Amino acid sequence: MKVLVINAGSSSLKYQLIDMETEKAIAKGGCERIGIPGSFLKHKANGKEVTITQDMPTHKAAIELMLAALVDKDHGAIKDMSEIDAVGHRILHSGGDYDRSVLIDDEVKRVCLSNADLAPLHQKANIMGVDACKAVMPNVPMVATFDTAFHATMPEKAYIYGLPYEYYEKYKVRRYGAHGTSHRFVSQEAAKYLNADVNNFKVITCHLGNGSSISAVKNGKCYDTSMSFTPLGGVPMGTRTGDLDPAILEYLSDKTGMDIHELLFMCNKKAGVMGVSGVSSDFRDLRNAAEEGNHRAQLALDIFAYSCKKYVGAYAAAMGGVDAIVFTAGIGEHDHLVREGVVDGLEYMGVVIDKEKNAAPTDGICDITGKGSKVKVLIIPTNEELVIARDTAEIVNNL
Ligand code: ADP
């Protein structure tokens, strides 16, 4: 069985064609600048990498170009479209309506669109991807995998804010979290790797990338997560603030004259480690600058690790202990100093890492637990596309 995984954004569309027998991507790529002059597709398959520059005024045009690349005799991966058995779509928001992946029908689309207010740009773009695929492949079953669905199991006390309750009832204001497919994947991989009984396993998953979130996963279910109503909450990120006292916004508005939209733009795009350092949102640049003695770059790195550490401590308390800590995503997988900084000082909780293994991890899953540690510490490369493909295959095989 071959599953096409689609992640449609407002002006981009990423894809992978996954062969479910090997669970490997046989083709992958992305269309950029959809609806903007200068659109192009980057495609990798059959040992070749091509860039095709062509106008893509709509998502449908992007899907058509992607399909043409997939069946191309030179750089394609399949003979014809009929080899695509199903399509799995990454959809940002389940709005608390779905706790798992679902087959897309008109009702699911309606619910997705009714939740568009919760993530206006992303959700509508995700649905544009669905519509474009349906137009080009009307008979291929499609599945929605939601970024927030894994967090649907959080207890009320973790997702209700200290706001008047009516805002939750009337407007669905609550914690939703994000990166759910990643937290689910790495928490399950950790249980498998450690031969743990999933029903008796407490793991803290640290997805640290451009966007970062930390989850408490208790007995296979999400118990709490750091991202919030939107992906702006939690730890400070590349350009996002993370948690912030909302009174700061009124104060800054008075001082600078910025309105709420300008302030939110700043919080999303100009804050986080970029804002603190004034150097970059990229951790490699920050490391280089810090090594050259840039204080604010070092400060940004310190703030990030310290904030992650506080979440680890909080989630160990929330779950009544922790059996494993997992690091994943760009920073979690590659920045050993961040990992060291996050667990530094947690020896009292039984967390010790092997500094040598941490500094030189092997490919794939890497156990960096130190001698005498009660808590396992792992690096697990995430694979959100595989989760989407697995869910899609399971649902479609049971039709
Ligand atoms: P996204 O959230 O966009 O998927 P990624 O998970 O790819 O992001 O993570 C991107 C981040 O990972 C960047 O900040 C980058 O600095 C960091 N990163 C990637 N490789 C390394 C590395 N070798 N060392 C330190 N940081 C890295």
Coordinates of C-alpha atoms in Angstrom, one line a residue, residues 38-327:
G38 CA 8.0 32.6 -8.7
S39 CA 6.4 29.4 -7.5
F40 CA 8.5 26.2 -7.7
L41 CA 8.4 22.6 -6.7
K42 CA 11.4 20.7 -5.2
H43 CA 11.1 17.0 -5.6
K44 CA 13.2 14.0 -4.5
A45 CA 12.7 10.4 -5.7
N46 CA 14.4 7.7 -7.6
G47 CA 17.8 8.9 -6.4
K48 CA 17.2 12.3 -8.1
E49 CA 16.5 15.8 -6.9
V50 CA 14.8 18.2 -9.2
T51 CA 13.5 21.8 -9.0
I52 CA 10.6 22.6 -11.3
T53 CA 9.8 26.3 -11.7
Q54 CA 6.2 26.7 -12.8
D55 CA 3.3 29.0 -12.0
M56 CA 1.0 27.5 -9.3
P57 CA -1.8 29.9 -8.9
T58 CA -3.8 27.5 -6.7
H59 CA -3.4 24.5 -4.5
K60 CA -5.0 22.4 -7.2
A61 CA -2.3 23.4 -9.6
A62 CA 0.3 22.5 -7.0
I63 CA -1.2 19.0 -6.5
E64 CA -1.3 18.5 -10.2
L65 CA 2.4 19.4 -10.6
M66 CA 3.3 17.2 -7.6
L67 CA 1.4 14.3 -9.2
A68 CA 3.1 14.9 -12.5
A69 CA 6.5 14.7 -10.7
L70 CA 5.4 11.5 -8.9
V71 CA 4.7 9.7 -12.1
D72 CA 7.5 11.2 -14.2
K73 CA 9.6 8.6 -16.0
D74 CA 12.9 10.2 -15.0
H75 CA 12.4 11.4 -11.4
G76 CA 9.1 9.8 -10.4
A77 CA 8.4 7.1 -7.9
I78 CA 5.3 5.4 -9.4
K79 CA 4.0 4.4 -12.8
D80 CA 0.7 6.0 -12.5
M81 CA -1.7 7.7 -10.1
S82 CA -3.7 4.5 -9.4
E83 CA -0.7 3.4 -7.3
I84 CA -1.7 6.0 -4.6
D85 CA -4.1 4.0 -2.4
A86 CA -4.9 6.8 0.1
V87 CA -4.0 10.3 1.1
G88 CA -3.3 11.4 4.7
H89 CA -3.7 15.1 5.4
R90 CA -2.1 17.0 8.3
I91 CA -4.9 19.2 9.7
L92 CA -3.9 21.6 12.4
H93 CA -7.0 21.8 14.6
S94 CA -9.4 19.3 15.9
G95 CA -11.0 22.0 18.0
G96 CA -11.6 19.4 20.7
D97 CA -14.0 17.6 18.4
Y98 CA -11.8 14.6 17.4
D99 CA -9.3 12.7 19.6
R100 CA -7.9 10.6 16.7
S101 CA -7.5 10.6 12.9
V102 CA -10.7 10.2 10.9
L103 CA -11.8 9.5 7.3
I104 CA -12.6 12.8 5.6
D105 CA -16.2 13.1 4.5
D106 CA -18.4 16.2 4.1
E107 CA -19.2 16.3 7.9
V108 CA -15.5 16.1 8.9
K109 CA -14.8 19.0 6.5
R110 CA -17.7 21.0 7.9
V111 CA -16.4 20.5 11.5
C112 CA -12.8 21.4 10.4
L113 CA -14.0 24.6 8.8
S114 CA -16.2 25.4 11.9
N115 CA -12.9 25.3 13.9
A116 CA -11.1 27.6 11.4
D117 CA -11.4 30.6 13.7
L118 CA -9.1 28.8 16.2
A119 CA -6.2 28.8 13.6
P120 CA -7.5 30.9 10.6
L121 CA -4.5 30.8 8.3
H122 CA -3.5 27.1 8.8
Q123 CA -6.9 25.5 9.0
K124 CA -8.3 27.0 5.8
A125 CA -5.0 26.2 4.0
N126 CA -5.2 22.6 5.2
I127 CA -8.7 22.3 3.9
M128 CA -7.7 23.8 0.6
G129 CA -5.2 21.0 0.3
V130 CA -8.0 18.5 0.9
D131 CA -10.3 20.1 -1.7
A132 CA -7.4 20.2 -4.2
C133 CA -6.7 16.5 -3.7
K134 CA -10.4 15.6 -4.0
A135 CA -10.7 17.5 -7.2
V136 CA -7.7 15.7 -8.8
M137 CA -8.2 12.3 -7.1
P138 CA -11.9 12.0 -6.4
N139 CA -12.0 8.3 -5.7
V140 CA -9.0 8.0 -3.4
P141 CA -9.9 7.8 0.3
M142 CA -8.5 10.7 2.5
V143 CA -7.8 10.8 6.2
A144 CA -7.3 13.8 8.5
T145 CA -4.6 13.6 11.2
F146 CA -4.9 16.5 13.6
D147 CA -2.0 18.2 15.2
T148 CA -4.0 18.7 18.4
A149 CA -5.8 15.3 18.6
F150 CA -3.3 13.6 20.9
H151 CA -3.8 16.3 23.5
A152 CA -7.6 15.6 23.6
T153 CA -7.1 13.2 26.6
M154 CA -5.8 16.0 28.9
P155 CA -7.9 16.3 32.1
E156 CA -10.1 19.3 32.4
K157 CA -7.8 20.8 35.1
A158 CA -5.0 20.9 32.5
Y159 CA -6.9 22.5 29.7
I160 CA -9.3 25.0 31.4
Y161 CA -7.8 28.4 32.0
G162 CA -8.4 30.7 34.9
L163 CA -10.8 32.7 32.8
P164 CA -14.6 33.1 33.2
Y165 CA -15.9 29.6 32.3
E166 CA -18.3 31.1 29.7
Y167 CA -15.4 31.8 27.3
Y168 CA -14.7 28.1 27.2
E169 CA -18.4 27.3 26.7
K170 CA -19.2 30.0 24.2
Y171 CA -15.9 30.4 22.3
K172 CA -14.0 27.2 23.0
V173 CA -11.1 29.0 24.7
R174 CA -9.0 26.2 26.3
R175 CA -5.6 24.7 26.0
Y176 CA -5.3 22.6 22.8
G177 CA -1.5 22.2 22.4
A178 CA 0.2 21.3 19.1
H179 CA 2.8 18.9 17.7
G180 CA 0.5 16.1 18.9
T181 CA 1.6 13.6 16.2
S182 CA 5.2 14.1 17.2
H183 CA 4.5 13.7 20.9
R184 CA 2.5 10.6 20.3
F185 CA 5.1 9.1 18.0
V186 CA 8.1 9.6 20.2
S187 CA 6.3 8.6 23.4
Q188 CA 5.2 5.3 21.8
E189 CA 8.7 4.8 20.4
A190 CA 10.1 5.3 23.8
A191 CA 7.8 2.8 25.4
K192 CA 8.7 0.3 22.7
Y193 CA 12.4 0.9 22.9
L194 CA 12.4 0.5 26.7
N195 CA 10.1 -2.5 26.6
A196 CA 7.9 -0.5 29.0
D197 CA 4.3 -1.3 29.8
V198 CA 2.5 1.6 28.1
N199 CA -0.2 1.5 30.8
N200 CA 2.3 2.1 33.5
F201 CA 4.7 4.6 31.9
K202 CA 5.3 8.3 32.5
V203 CA 7.3 10.1 29.9
I204 CA 8.0 13.7 29.2
T205 CA 8.5 14.5 25.5
C206 CA 10.5 17.6 24.5
H207 CA 9.8 18.5 20.9
L208 CA 12.3 21.3 20.5
G209 CA 12.5 22.9 17.0
N210 CA 11.6 26.3 15.5
G211 CA 8.4 25.8 17.4
S212 CA 8.9 23.9 20.7
S213 CA 6.5 22.1 23.0
I214 CA 6.8 19.8 25.9
S215 CA 4.2 17.2 26.9
A216 CA 3.5 15.0 29.9
V217 CA 2.4 11.6 28.6
K218 CA 1.0 9.3 31.3
N219 CA 0.1 5.7 30.4
G220 CA 0.0 6.4 26.7
K221 CA -2.2 9.4 27.0
C222 CA -1.4 13.1 26.9
Y223 CA -1.8 14.5 30.4
D224 CA -0.6 18.1 29.8
T225 CA 1.3 20.0 27.2
S226 CA 3.1 23.4 27.1
M227 CA 1.6 24.9 24.0
S228 CA -1.6 26.6 24.8
F229 CA -4.7 28.0 23.0
T230 CA -2.3 28.6 20.1
P231 CA 1.3 27.5 19.5
L232 CA 2.4 30.8 21.0
G233 CA 2.3 29.4 24.6
G234 CA 4.8 27.4 26.5
V235 CA 8.6 27.8 26.3
P236 CA 10.1 30.7 24.4
M237 CA 10.8 29.6 20.8
G238 CA 12.7 30.7 17.7
T239 CA 10.6 33.8 17.3
R240 CA 7.7 33.2 19.6
T241 CA 7.4 34.5 23.2
G242 CA 6.1 31.4 24.9
D243 CA 4.1 32.1 28.1
L244 CA 3.7 35.8 28.8
D245 CA 1.8 37.8 31.4
P246 CA -1.0 39.4 29.3
A247 CA -0.7 42.7 31.2
I248 CA 2.6 43.2 29.3
L249 CA 0.6 43.7 26.1
E250 CA -1.5 46.5 27.5
Y251 CA 1.6 48.1 29.0
L252 CA 3.5 47.9 25.7
S253 CA 0.5 49.2 23.8
D254 CA 0.4 52.3 26.0
K255 CA 4.2 52.8 25.6
T256 CA 4.6 52.1 21.9
G257 CA 1.2 52.7 20.3
M258 CA 1.1 49.3 18.8
D259 CA -2.4 47.8 18.5
I260 CA -3.3 44.3 19.5
H261 CA -2.5 42.9 16.0
E262 CA 0.9 44.5 15.9
L263 CA 1.7 43.2 19.3
L264 CA 0.6 39.7 18.5
F265 CA 2.7 39.9 15.3
M266 CA 5.7 40.9 17.4
C267 CA 5.0 38.1 19.9
N268 CA 4.9 35.5 17.0
K269 CA 7.6 36.7 14.7
K270 CA 10.0 39.0 16.5
A271 CA 10.3 37.5 20.0
G272 CA 11.7 34.3 21.5
V273 CA 15.4 33.6 21.2
M274 CA 15.5 35.9 18.2
G275 CA 14.1 38.8 20.2
V276 CA 16.3 38.2 23.2
S277 CA 19.5 37.7 21.3
G278 CA 18.9 40.1 18.4
V279 CA 21.1 37.6 16.5
S280 CA 19.0 34.8 15.0
S281 CA 16.2 32.3 15.7
D282 CA 18.5 29.5 14.6
F283 CA 20.2 27.7 17.4
R284 CA 23.3 27.1 15.4
D285 CA 23.8 30.8 14.9
L286 CA 23.1 31.4 18.6
R287 CA 25.8 28.9 19.6
N288 CA 28.3 30.5 17.2
A289 CA 27.5 34.0 18.5
A290 CA 27.7 32.8 22.2
E291 CA 31.1 31.2 21.6
E292 CA 32.3 34.5 20.3
G293 CA 31.2 36.1 23.5
N294 CA 27.8 37.5 22.6
H295 CA 26.1 37.8 26.0
R296 CA 22.5 38.1 24.7
A297 CA 22.9 35.0 22.5
Q298 CA 24.1 33.0 25.5
L299 CA 21.3 34.5 27.5
A300 CA 18.7 33.4 24.9
L301 CA 20.1 29.9 25.0
D302 CA 20.1 29.9 28.8
I303 CA 16.5 31.2 28.9
F304 CA 15.4 28.4 26.6
A305 CA 17.0 25.5 28.5
Y306 CA 15.9 27.0 31.8
S307 CA 12.3 27.3 30.6
C308 CA 12.3 23.7 29.3
K309 CA 13.7 22.5 32.6
K310 CA 10.9 24.1 34.5
Y311 CA 8.4 22.3 32.4
V312 CA 10.2 19.0 33.0
G313 CA 10.0 19.6 36.7
A314 CA 6.4 20.7 36.5
Y315 CA 5.3 17.7 34.5
A316 CA 7.2 15.2 36.8
A317 CA 5.2 16.8 39.6
A318 CA 1.9 16.7 37.6
M319 CA 2.3 13.0 36.8
G320 CA 3.7 12.0 40.2
G321 CA 7.0 11.0 38.7
V322 CA 8.7 10.3 35.4
D323 CA 10.2 7.2 33.9
A324 CA 11.7 8.7 30.8
I325 CA 12.5 12.0 29.1
V326 CA 12.7 12.2 25.3
F327 CA 14.3 14.8 23.2

